[in-house]
Amino acid sequence: MTGNKSRCQNSISQVLLTLLILCCLLQCHSRPHSYDSKSLAEISREVSKYSDIAQQIINLAVYGKAQNRSYERLAEFTDTIGNRVSGSKNLDLAIKYMYNALNQDGLENVHLELVKIPHWVRGEESAVMLLPRNHTLAILGLGSSVGTPPGGIEAEVMVVESFEELKKRASEAKGKIVVYNQPFVSYGETVAYRASGASEAAKVGAVASLIRSVTPFSINSPHTGWQWYQPGVPQIPTACITIEDAQMMARMARRGQRIVVRLTMGAQTLPDVDSYNTVAEIRGSEHPEQVVLLSGHLDSWDVGQGAMDDGGGAAISWEALSLIRDLGLRPKRTLRTVLWSAEEPGGVGAAQYFQQHKGNISNFDLVMESDLGTFSPLGLQFTGSDKARAIMKEVMKLLAPINVTSLEKHGEGTDINMWMKAGVPGASLHTADQRYFWFHHSDGDTMTVQNPEEMNLCSAVWAVVAYVVADLEEMLPRYTSLQKLQKILACFPEDKIS
């Protein structure tokens, strides 16, 4: 995984990526896009011809026989399988379930592609505050954490609000359990404490770390997630605690009260196991080798049902193909749905898919990912050349009947980042996701969070965009120079944290 690469490996990866990008650009130049010479008015006229088909898709998904189908499929799936952590038997059952369901739905070329994925097991875990009073802490161990010794760890607590405070008070940390009471700023910024908190605490001699859950809202609910140990740093047990308990211990510490906690964790990392990315298609009528890819991930955390993260994304990526099939439509290019394995440990299944298919990168037209909830859709986030963006803006106009026309910058997604970095246009679904991190990686991620009407709209957006792009006369234009592409690469973090 990228979180533990050495500097040498990073350098090699950057060289290989640059070579791949250069190859991609050469391939693009060898097959010029007619859109490079077409005016915006000409493009607009071509896209507008799809208004009737777009309306048919919307009608079927939102008002017709397919109404609520994606929701019902997701409910049956999550109620039957439950949560699906990487390496677990439940994830195996989920993959088999989806493979059978996609076949029964009559989709084409349904198959499984082998990948190796991490297998971390939580085990029994508990945390009890012994001083200044007896109190049981609600915790969730973080992915890849080591366990405690069999008898647990009993130690005094040191509460800090930031990494900066930890460094200033480094001399106080030896032999203690560091509790991070960092305020929630945004997920992208605050998740650094979950990802690196254990190693930063270990550097100053701490014996364990407890991280305030990365969420803006809590009802005494801990949120889990993956964390990475830094090379050469002692590996200490680490878990998330609730906002309420983190704030309580911070208040106690400010009063000068001595806090003692006993932490017990049975976590262990087992050898990597075989798993599969699950694939289904509608084959293209004229250019079947060219692909528009839709995706979500099948794995989840081992709490809740994984309905929101990312059952909804997987469900609409399946539903989009069903809608197009139901209408008897077959675009010029292949529509391919991929349900990723092991996204939560860092996009492991998707990274292996990229390695397996990057030799055909010039034939990937658009990659799409839904992994920020299937709430009421607002639009798409998109990464691509200026010309491709202009075309996508025209495509989004087809969704005016459901008021989803926004095209924002910077498509994102752990599972498609590597494609976008290599120059392939990418899009992610943007929804009214204000509540997403309330439930993210917690016991609250259940079907109760999902809304059938909102999923209908998301399915319609996903299907319209995928079909129209796959049926246009030409593939979306790509960057015409490495310099322009490098500008967009700066928008991507080195490591994407889920």
Short mmCIF file of C-alpha atoms in Angstrom, two decimals:
data_model
loop_
_atom_site.label_atom_id
_atom_site.label_comp_id
_atom_site.label_asym_id
_atom_site.label_seq_id
_atom_site.Cartn_x
_atom_site.Cartn_y
_atom_site.Cartn_z
CA MET A 1 0.00 0.00 0.00
CA THR A 2 1.11 3.56 -0.67
CA GLY A 3 1.07 4.51 3.01
CA ASN A 4 4.22 2.47 3.76
CA LYS A 5 6.34 2.99 0.63
CA SER A 6 9.96 3.88 1.05
CA ARG A 7 11.37 6.97 -0.64
CA CYS A 8 13.07 4.74 -3.21
CA GLN A 9 9.80 3.02 -4.04
CA ASN A 10 8.08 6.39 -4.33
CA SER A 11 10.73 7.56 -6.80
CA ILE A 12 10.39 4.41 -8.88
CA SER A 13 6.61 4.77 -8.85
CA GLN A 14 6.82 8.36 -10.04
CA VAL A 15 9.16 7.38 -12.89
CA LEU A 16 6.85 4.56 -13.94
CA LEU A 17 3.83 6.84 -13.74
CA THR A 18 5.53 9.48 -15.88
CA LEU A 19 6.46 6.85 -18.48
CA LEU A 20 2.88 5.58 -18.46
CA ILE A 21 1.56 9.11 -18.96
CA LEU A 22 3.93 9.71 -21.86
CA CYS A 23 2.80 6.46 -23.49
CA CYS A 24 -0.81 7.48 -22.98
CA LEU A 25 -0.21 10.85 -24.60
CA LEU A 26 1.55 9.24 -27.56
CA GLN A 27 -1.36 6.85 -27.98
CA CYS A 28 -3.80 9.76 -27.89
CA HIS A 29 -1.80 11.62 -30.56
CA SER A 30 -1.74 8.52 -32.76
CA ARG A 31 -5.56 8.56 -32.82
CA PRO A 32 -6.68 12.20 -33.09
CA HIS A 33 -10.05 13.13 -31.67
CA SER A 34 -12.41 14.92 -34.03
CA TYR A 35 -13.68 16.89 -31.00
CA ASP A 36 -10.38 18.77 -30.99
CA SER A 37 -11.51 20.55 -34.16
CA LYS A 38 -15.24 20.74 -33.47
CA SER A 39 -16.80 23.92 -32.18
CA LEU A 40 -18.77 24.00 -28.94
CA ALA A 41 -21.93 24.64 -30.96
CA GLU A 42 -21.36 21.45 -32.96
CA ILE A 43 -20.72 19.45 -29.79
CA SER A 44 -23.82 20.91 -28.17
CA ARG A 45 -25.95 19.87 -31.14
CA GLU A 46 -24.59 16.31 -31.02
CA VAL A 47 -25.20 15.92 -27.28
CA SER A 48 -28.66 17.52 -27.41
CA LYS A 49 -29.83 14.71 -29.70
CA TYR A 50 -29.77 12.46 -26.62
CA SER A 51 -32.42 14.44 -24.76
CA ASP A 52 -35.18 11.92 -25.54
CA ILE A 53 -33.07 8.94 -24.43
CA ALA A 54 -32.03 10.78 -21.28
CA GLN A 55 -35.67 11.43 -20.47
CA GLN A 56 -36.51 7.77 -21.04
CA ILE A 57 -33.80 6.75 -18.56
CA ILE A 58 -35.01 9.30 -16.03
CA ASN A 59 -38.62 8.22 -16.41
CA LEU A 60 -37.75 4.54 -15.94
CA ALA A 61 -35.51 5.13 -12.91
CA VAL A 62 -37.51 7.80 -11.11
CA TYR A 63 -41.14 7.20 -12.08
CA GLY A 64 -41.36 3.87 -13.93
CA LYS A 65 -41.03 0.15 -13.29
CA ALA A 66 -37.46 0.50 -12.03
CA GLN A 67 -38.51 2.98 -9.33
CA ASN A 68 -36.89 2.06 -5.97
CA ARG A 69 -35.17 -0.97 -7.52
CA SER A 70 -31.65 0.09 -6.58
CA TYR A 71 -32.79 0.67 -2.99
CA GLU A 72 -34.53 -2.72 -2.76
CA ARG A 73 -31.53 -4.49 -4.25
CA LEU A 74 -29.23 -2.79 -1.76
CA ALA A 75 -31.53 -3.57 1.17
CA GLU A 76 -31.70 -7.26 0.28
CA PHE A 77 -27.93 -7.40 -0.21
CA THR A 78 -26.97 -5.67 3.04
CA ASP A 79 -29.69 -7.35 5.12
CA THR A 80 -28.54 -10.75 3.81
CA ILE A 81 -24.75 -10.31 3.96
CA GLY A 82 -24.16 -7.58 6.55
CA ASN A 83 -20.80 -5.83 6.82
CA ARG A 84 -17.89 -6.97 4.64
CA VAL A 85 -14.41 -6.15 5.91
CA SER A 86 -11.40 -6.92 3.72
CA GLY A 87 -10.30 -10.54 3.98
CA SER A 88 -13.46 -11.74 5.72
CA LYS A 89 -15.81 -14.59 4.88
CA ASN A 90 -18.58 -12.02 4.63
CA LEU A 91 -16.74 -10.26 1.80
CA ASP A 92 -16.41 -13.61 0.01
CA LEU A 93 -20.16 -14.12 0.43
CA ALA A 94 -20.84 -10.60 -0.87
CA ILE A 95 -18.78 -11.21 -4.01
CA LYS A 96 -20.55 -14.52 -4.68
CA TYR A 97 -23.92 -12.84 -4.06
CA MET A 98 -23.19 -10.04 -6.55
CA TYR A 99 -21.74 -12.39 -9.14
CA ASN A 100 -24.93 -14.46 -9.08
CA ALA A 101 -27.20 -11.40 -9.00
CA LEU A 102 -25.50 -9.75 -11.99
CA ASN A 103 -25.77 -12.99 -13.97
CA GLN A 104 -29.43 -13.40 -13.05
CA ASP A 105 -30.03 -9.81 -14.15
CA GLY A 106 -28.94 -10.76 -17.65
CA LEU A 107 -25.90 -8.51 -17.89
CA GLU A 108 -23.02 -9.48 -20.17
CA ASN A 109 -19.51 -10.80 -19.54
CA VAL A 110 -20.11 -11.14 -15.80
CA HIS A 111 -16.86 -12.38 -14.30
CA LEU A 112 -14.47 -12.15 -11.37
CA GLU A 113 -10.89 -10.87 -11.54
CA LEU A 114 -8.45 -12.19 -8.95
CA VAL A 115 -6.70 -9.85 -6.50
CA LYS A 116 -4.76 -10.24 -3.25
CA ILE A 117 -6.09 -8.22 -0.31
CA PRO A 118 -5.20 -7.51 3.34
CA HIS A 119 -6.76 -9.57 6.12
CA TRP A 120 -6.90 -7.68 9.41
CA VAL A 121 -8.98 -9.09 12.26
CA ARG A 122 -10.32 -6.89 15.07
CA GLY A 123 -10.63 -9.47 17.82
CA GLU A 124 -12.00 -8.67 21.26
CA GLU A 125 -11.36 -5.13 22.40
CA SER A 126 -12.23 -2.91 25.34
CA ALA A 127 -11.12 0.26 27.10
CA VAL A 128 -11.92 1.24 30.67
CA MET A 129 -11.04 4.48 32.39
CA LEU A 130 -9.96 3.59 35.94
CA LEU A 131 -9.16 7.10 37.20
CA PRO A 132 -10.48 9.61 38.10
CA ARG A 133 -13.57 7.39 37.94
CA ASN A 134 -14.60 4.06 36.51
CA HIS A 135 -16.02 4.49 33.00
CA THR A 136 -16.23 2.17 30.00
CA LEU A 137 -15.05 3.84 26.82
CA ALA A 138 -16.71 2.98 23.50
CA ILE A 139 -13.87 2.15 21.08
CA LEU A 140 -13.22 0.75 17.63
CA GLY A 141 -9.72 -0.46 16.82
CA LEU A 142 -8.22 0.99 13.65
CA GLY A 143 -7.41 -1.17 10.65
CA SER A 144 -3.89 -2.68 10.62
CA SER A 145 -3.44 -1.91 14.34
CA VAL A 146 -1.45 -4.35 16.39
CA GLY A 147 -3.03 -5.82 19.51
CA THR A 148 -2.07 -5.25 23.11
CA PRO A 149 -0.27 -7.84 25.25
CA PRO A 150 -2.75 -10.46 26.55
CA GLY A 151 -3.32 -8.60 29.81
CA GLY A 152 -3.83 -5.30 28.06
CA ILE A 153 -2.06 -1.98 28.64
CA GLU A 154 -2.75 0.06 31.75
CA ALA A 155 -1.24 3.53 31.62
CA GLU A 156 -1.73 7.19 32.38
CA VAL A 157 -3.35 9.30 29.67
CA MET A 158 -1.88 12.36 28.04
CA VAL A 159 -4.44 14.44 26.11
CA VAL A 160 -3.35 16.64 23.18
CA GLU A 161 -5.31 18.73 20.70
CA SER A 162 -2.86 18.49 17.78
CA PHE A 163 0.36 17.02 16.47
CA GLU A 164 2.03 20.34 17.27
CA GLU A 165 1.04 20.07 20.94
CA LEU A 166 2.30 16.48 21.00
CA LYS A 167 5.72 17.62 19.77
CA LYS A 168 5.88 20.46 22.31
CA ARG A 169 5.06 18.07 25.14
CA ALA A 170 7.11 15.15 23.83
CA SER A 171 9.01 14.79 27.10
CA GLU A 172 5.75 13.98 28.93
CA ALA A 173 4.59 11.21 26.59
CA LYS A 174 6.88 8.30 27.41
CA GLY A 175 4.97 5.30 28.76
CA LYS A 176 1.59 6.99 28.36
CA ILE A 177 -1.51 6.50 26.24
CA VAL A 178 -1.82 9.53 23.99
CA VAL A 179 -5.41 10.70 23.48
CA TYR A 180 -5.96 12.98 20.52
CA ASN A 181 -8.84 15.42 21.03
CA GLN A 182 -8.37 17.12 17.66
CA PRO A 183 -11.30 19.28 16.49
CA PHE A 184 -13.07 18.26 13.26
CA VAL A 185 -12.14 20.75 10.53
CA SER A 186 -12.86 18.66 7.44
CA TYR A 187 -12.50 15.00 6.72
CA GLY A 188 -9.58 15.53 4.34
CA GLU A 189 -7.63 17.47 6.97
CA THR A 190 -8.67 15.79 10.21
CA VAL A 191 -8.24 12.19 8.97
CA ALA A 192 -4.47 12.66 9.28
CA TYR A 193 -4.85 11.96 13.01
CA ARG A 194 -6.47 8.61 12.32
CA ALA A 195 -3.97 7.72 9.61
CA SER A 196 -0.76 8.75 11.42
CA GLY A 197 -1.69 9.25 15.07
CA ALA A 198 -0.22 5.97 16.28
CA SER A 199 3.19 6.47 14.68
CA GLU A 200 3.42 10.10 15.82
CA ALA A 201 2.63 9.03 19.39
CA ALA A 202 5.11 6.14 19.22
CA LYS A 203 7.89 8.50 18.14
CA VAL A 204 7.70 10.23 21.53
CA GLY A 205 7.51 7.00 23.54
CA ALA A 206 3.75 6.46 23.94
CA VAL A 207 2.53 2.89 24.50
CA ALA A 208 -0.82 3.32 22.73
CA SER A 209 -2.98 5.99 21.08
CA LEU A 210 -6.68 6.76 21.19
CA ILE A 211 -8.00 9.06 18.47
CA ARG A 212 -11.15 11.14 18.64
CA SER A 213 -13.40 9.81 15.87
CA VAL A 214 -13.18 11.73 12.60
CA THR A 215 -16.74 13.01 12.44
CA PRO A 216 -18.56 16.29 13.05
CA PHE A 217 -21.42 14.61 14.94
CA SER A 218 -21.72 11.82 17.46
CA ILE A 219 -24.18 10.03 19.70
CA ASN A 220 -21.36 8.35 21.63
CA SER A 221 -20.47 6.52 18.42
CA PRO A 222 -16.87 5.57 17.57
CA HIS A 223 -15.79 5.56 13.89
CA THR A 224 -13.14 3.17 12.61
CA GLY A 225 -10.90 3.32 9.51
CA TRP A 226 -7.49 2.27 8.23
CA GLN A 227 -4.26 3.58 9.68
CA TRP A 228 -0.65 3.27 8.52
CA TYR A 229 2.46 2.60 10.58
CA GLN A 230 5.50 4.58 9.48
CA PRO A 231 8.61 2.51 8.65
CA GLY A 232 11.16 2.31 11.43
CA VAL A 233 8.71 3.51 14.11
CA PRO A 234 7.51 1.16 16.90
CA GLN A 235 4.03 -0.18 16.23
CA ILE A 236 1.64 0.57 19.09
CA PRO A 237 -2.05 -0.32 19.50
CA THR A 238 -4.46 2.36 18.28
CA ALA A 239 -8.22 2.82 18.33
CA CYS A 240 -10.84 5.51 17.89
CA ILE A 241 -12.94 6.77 20.77
CA THR A 242 -16.05 8.93 20.72
CA ILE A 243 -16.12 12.71 20.55
CA GLU A 244 -17.83 12.72 23.94
CA ASP A 245 -15.13 10.68 25.69
CA ALA A 246 -12.28 12.59 24.05
CA GLN A 247 -13.76 15.89 25.15
CA MET A 248 -14.43 14.57 28.66
CA MET A 249 -10.82 13.47 29.12
CA ALA A 250 -9.64 16.82 27.76
CA ARG A 251 -11.70 18.60 30.41
CA MET A 252 -10.31 16.32 33.10
CA ALA A 253 -6.76 16.97 31.94
CA ARG A 254 -7.27 20.75 32.02
CA ARG A 255 -8.39 20.41 35.63
CA GLY A 256 -5.15 18.61 36.41
CA GLN A 257 -6.87 15.30 37.15
CA ARG A 258 -4.85 12.12 36.65
CA ILE A 259 -6.44 9.85 34.04
CA VAL A 260 -5.63 6.14 33.84
CA VAL A 261 -6.99 3.80 31.14
CA ARG A 262 -6.73 0.05 30.63
CA LEU A 263 -6.78 -0.82 26.91
CA THR A 264 -7.20 -4.38 25.63
CA MET A 265 -7.11 -5.21 21.92
CA GLY A 266 -6.95 -8.61 20.24
CA ALA A 267 -6.24 -7.18 16.78
CA GLN A 268 -3.96 -9.04 14.40
CA THR A 269 -2.96 -8.94 10.75
CA LEU A 270 -3.11 -12.30 8.99
CA PRO A 271 -1.55 -13.19 5.60
CA ASP A 272 -3.11 -11.61 2.51
CA VAL A 273 -5.94 -13.62 0.96
CA ASP A 274 -7.42 -14.12 -2.50
CA SER A 275 -10.39 -11.97 -3.45
CA TYR A 276 -12.01 -10.61 -6.59
CA ASN A 277 -13.13 -7.48 -8.35
CA THR A 278 -16.63 -8.17 -9.71
CA VAL A 279 -17.30 -7.12 -13.31
CA ALA A 280 -20.37 -6.86 -15.55
CA GLU A 281 -20.85 -5.21 -18.94
CA ILE A 282 -23.07 -4.08 -21.75
CA ARG A 283 -20.84 -4.64 -24.77
CA GLY A 284 -20.40 -1.80 -27.23
CA SER A 285 -21.97 -2.08 -30.67
CA GLU A 286 -19.19 -0.40 -32.67
CA HIS A 287 -16.13 -0.06 -30.43
CA PRO A 288 -16.42 -2.81 -27.80
CA GLU A 289 -12.74 -2.43 -26.90
CA GLN A 290 -13.39 1.13 -25.70
CA VAL A 291 -14.76 1.41 -22.17
CA VAL A 292 -16.78 3.71 -19.94
CA LEU A 293 -16.25 2.36 -16.43
CA LEU A 294 -18.72 2.79 -13.55
CA SER A 295 -17.79 1.69 -10.05
CA GLY A 296 -18.31 1.43 -6.31
CA HIS A 297 -16.68 -0.85 -3.75
CA LEU A 298 -18.12 -4.00 -2.21
CA ASP A 299 -16.02 -4.20 0.94
CA SER A 300 -16.96 -2.19 4.02
CA TRP A 301 -15.91 -1.92 7.62
CA ASP A 302 -16.87 -4.59 10.14
CA VAL A 303 -19.52 -2.40 11.78
CA GLY A 304 -22.97 -1.43 10.56
CA GLN A 305 -24.12 -2.78 7.20
CA GLY A 306 -21.89 -0.88 4.80
CA ALA A 307 -25.07 0.41 3.19
CA MET A 308 -23.86 3.97 2.65
CA ASP A 309 -20.14 3.21 2.34
CA ASP A 310 -20.24 1.91 -0.26
CA GLY A 311 -23.24 -0.31 -0.85
CA GLY A 312 -25.09 2.60 -2.45
CA GLY A 313 -22.29 3.29 -4.93
CA ALA A 314 -22.15 -0.39 -5.89
CA ALA A 315 -25.95 -0.54 -6.25
CA ILE A 316 -26.27 2.43 -8.61
CA SER A 317 -23.33 1.19 -10.70
CA TRP A 318 -25.26 -2.05 -11.17
CA GLU A 319 -28.58 -0.25 -11.63
CA ALA A 320 -27.22 2.01 -14.38
CA LEU A 321 -26.53 -1.03 -16.57
CA SER A 322 -29.94 -2.50 -15.75
CA LEU A 323 -31.73 0.69 -16.80
CA ILE A 324 -29.89 0.83 -20.11
CA ARG A 325 -30.50 -2.86 -20.73
CA ASP A 326 -34.22 -2.54 -19.87
CA LEU A 327 -34.61 0.19 -22.49
CA GLY A 328 -32.95 -1.97 -25.14
CA LEU A 329 -30.09 0.50 -25.55
CA ARG A 330 -26.61 -0.52 -26.66
CA PRO A 331 -24.03 2.29 -26.87
CA LYS A 332 -21.14 2.35 -29.33
CA ARG A 333 -18.65 1.64 -26.53
CA THR A 334 -18.71 -0.91 -23.74
CA LEU A 335 -20.25 0.03 -20.41
CA ARG A 336 -18.37 -1.79 -17.66
CA THR A 337 -19.37 -1.89 -14.01
CA VAL A 338 -16.61 -2.87 -11.58
CA LEU A 339 -17.38 -3.53 -7.92
CA TRP A 340 -14.02 -3.17 -6.21
CA SER A 341 -12.62 -5.34 -3.47
CA ALA A 342 -10.60 -3.93 -0.54
CA GLU A 343 -11.06 -0.22 -1.07
CA GLU A 344 -11.01 0.50 2.66
CA PRO A 345 -7.38 -0.63 3.16
CA GLY A 346 -6.31 1.88 0.50
CA GLY A 347 -7.85 0.91 -2.84
CA VAL A 348 -6.01 -2.42 -2.99
CA GLY A 349 -8.30 -4.20 -5.45
CA ALA A 350 -8.55 -1.16 -7.73
CA ALA A 351 -4.77 -0.69 -7.78
CA GLN A 352 -4.34 -4.27 -8.96
CA TYR A 353 -7.05 -3.79 -11.60
CA PHE A 354 -5.12 -0.77 -12.89
CA GLN A 355 -1.94 -2.83 -13.14
CA GLN A 356 -3.82 -5.58 -14.97
CA HIS A 357 -5.50 -3.22 -17.48
CA LYS A 358 -3.21 -0.20 -17.90
CA GLY A 359 -1.77 -1.68 -21.10
CA ASN A 360 -5.15 -0.84 -22.66
CA ILE A 361 -5.30 2.63 -21.12
CA SER A 362 -5.85 4.46 -24.42
CA ASN A 363 -9.22 2.67 -24.74
CA PHE A 364 -10.57 3.83 -21.37
CA ASP A 365 -12.89 6.70 -22.26
CA LEU A 366 -14.18 7.74 -18.81
CA VAL A 367 -13.82 6.27 -15.32
CA MET A 368 -16.59 6.94 -12.78
CA GLU A 369 -16.78 6.26 -9.05
CA SER A 370 -19.52 6.73 -6.45
CA ASP A 371 -18.12 6.56 -2.90
CA LEU A 372 -19.44 9.60 -1.05
CA GLY A 373 -22.99 8.46 -0.48
CA THR A 374 -26.07 8.17 -2.67
CA PHE A 375 -27.96 11.07 -1.16
CA SER A 376 -29.80 13.64 -3.30
CA PRO A 377 -27.49 14.21 -6.31
CA LEU A 378 -26.15 17.69 -7.02
CA GLY A 379 -23.91 16.94 -9.99
CA LEU A 380 -20.55 15.47 -10.91
CA GLN A 381 -16.99 16.28 -9.97
CA PHE A 382 -14.83 15.94 -13.07
CA THR A 383 -11.14 15.77 -13.96
CA GLY A 384 -10.17 16.10 -17.60
CA SER A 385 -9.00 18.40 -20.36
CA ASP A 386 -10.76 21.69 -21.07
CA LYS A 387 -12.35 20.22 -24.19
CA ALA A 388 -13.55 17.15 -22.30
CA ARG A 389 -14.99 19.40 -19.61
CA ALA A 390 -16.89 21.38 -22.23
CA ILE A 391 -18.41 18.15 -23.56
CA MET A 392 -19.32 16.94 -20.07
CA LYS A 393 -21.06 20.25 -19.35
CA GLU A 394 -23.26 19.62 -22.37
CA VAL A 395 -23.97 16.08 -21.15
CA MET A 396 -24.99 17.37 -17.73
CA LYS A 397 -27.58 19.65 -19.36
CA LEU A 398 -29.51 16.49 -20.25
CA LEU A 399 -30.23 16.09 -16.53
CA ALA A 400 -32.08 19.41 -16.26
CA PRO A 401 -35.43 17.59 -15.79
CA ILE A 402 -34.19 16.41 -12.37
CA ASN A 403 -32.16 19.56 -11.68
CA VAL A 404 -28.75 17.85 -11.56
CA THR A 405 -26.62 19.90 -13.97
CA SER A 406 -23.58 20.95 -11.93
CA LEU A 407 -20.11 19.97 -13.18
CA GLU A 408 -17.47 20.73 -10.58
CA LYS A 409 -13.70 20.44 -10.60
CA HIS A 410 -11.59 17.55 -9.41
CA GLY A 411 -13.14 14.12 -9.73
CA GLU A 412 -12.12 12.06 -6.76
CA GLY A 413 -12.08 8.50 -5.55
CA THR A 414 -9.53 6.10 -4.12
CA ASP A 415 -10.38 3.55 -6.81
CA ILE A 416 -10.05 5.80 -9.87
CA ASN A 417 -7.29 8.22 -8.86
CA MET A 418 -4.59 6.24 -10.66
CA TRP A 419 -6.52 6.41 -13.93
CA MET A 420 -7.00 10.16 -13.65
CA LYS A 421 -3.33 10.62 -12.79
CA ALA A 422 -2.53 8.80 -16.04
CA GLY A 423 -4.69 11.19 -18.05
CA VAL A 424 -7.99 9.30 -18.32
CA PRO A 425 -11.01 11.57 -17.73
CA GLY A 426 -12.67 10.79 -14.39
CA ALA A 427 -15.93 11.64 -12.67
CA SER A 428 -17.31 11.15 -9.18
CA LEU A 429 -20.87 11.58 -7.97
CA HIS A 430 -21.48 14.65 -5.82
CA THR A 431 -24.49 14.47 -3.53
CA ALA A 432 -25.96 16.47 -0.66
CA ASP A 433 -23.60 14.62 1.66
CA GLN A 434 -23.65 16.82 4.76
CA ARG A 435 -24.58 13.80 6.90
CA TYR A 436 -22.15 11.37 5.28
CA PHE A 437 -19.48 11.59 7.96
CA TRP A 438 -22.06 11.30 10.72
CA PHE A 439 -22.36 7.60 9.85
CA HIS A 440 -19.08 6.90 8.06
CA HIS A 441 -17.22 3.78 9.31
CA SER A 442 -19.56 3.38 12.25
CA ASP A 443 -22.39 1.16 13.47
CA GLY A 444 -24.71 3.85 12.09
CA ASP A 445 -23.97 2.93 8.46
CA THR A 446 -27.19 0.97 7.85
CA MET A 447 -30.08 0.97 5.39
CA THR A 448 -31.84 3.50 7.62
CA VAL A 449 -29.47 6.12 6.18
CA GLN A 450 -30.57 5.33 2.62
CA ASN A 451 -33.53 6.91 0.85
CA PRO A 452 -35.15 5.18 -2.15
CA GLU A 453 -36.14 8.38 -3.96
CA GLU A 454 -32.60 9.75 -3.68
CA MET A 455 -31.16 6.48 -4.96
CA ASN A 456 -33.52 6.63 -7.95
CA LEU A 457 -32.12 10.04 -8.86
CA CYS A 458 -28.51 8.90 -8.40
CA SER A 459 -29.17 5.89 -10.63
CA ALA A 460 -30.63 8.13 -13.33
CA VAL A 461 -27.63 10.47 -13.24
CA TRP A 462 -25.19 7.56 -13.39
CA ALA A 463 -27.00 5.88 -16.28
CA VAL A 464 -27.52 9.01 -18.41
CA VAL A 465 -23.92 10.18 -18.13
CA ALA A 466 -22.45 6.71 -18.74
CA TYR A 467 -24.68 5.94 -21.72
CA VAL A 468 -24.29 9.27 -23.51
CA VAL A 469 -20.50 9.40 -23.14
CA ALA A 470 -20.26 5.78 -24.32
CA ASP A 471 -22.39 6.54 -27.40
CA LEU A 472 -20.81 9.79 -28.61
CA GLU A 473 -19.09 9.79 -31.99
CA GLU A 474 -15.64 10.07 -30.40
CA MET A 475 -14.00 9.37 -27.07
CA LEU A 476 -13.52 12.29 -24.71
CA PRO A 477 -10.42 14.34 -25.64
CA ARG A 478 -7.42 14.00 -23.35
CA TYR A 479 -4.60 16.33 -22.42
CA THR A 480 -2.48 17.28 -25.40
CA SER A 481 0.75 17.84 -23.49
CA LEU A 482 2.50 16.47 -20.44
CA GLN A 483 2.77 19.99 -19.02
CA LYS A 484 -0.99 20.43 -18.97
CA LEU A 485 -1.47 17.02 -17.42
CA GLN A 486 1.06 17.74 -14.69
CA LYS A 487 -1.09 20.68 -13.57
CA ILE A 488 -3.92 18.32 -12.82
CA LEU A 489 -1.64 15.84 -11.04
CA ALA A 490 -0.96 18.49 -8.40
CA CYS A 491 -4.61 18.18 -7.34
CA PHE A 492 -4.13 14.59 -6.17
CA PRO A 493 -2.69 13.74 -2.74
CA GLU A 494 0.12 11.20 -2.66
CA ASP A 495 -2.01 8.89 -0.54
CA LYS A 496 -5.79 8.86 -0.68
CA ILE A 497 -7.32 8.00 2.69
CA SER A 498 -10.75 6.33 2.73
#
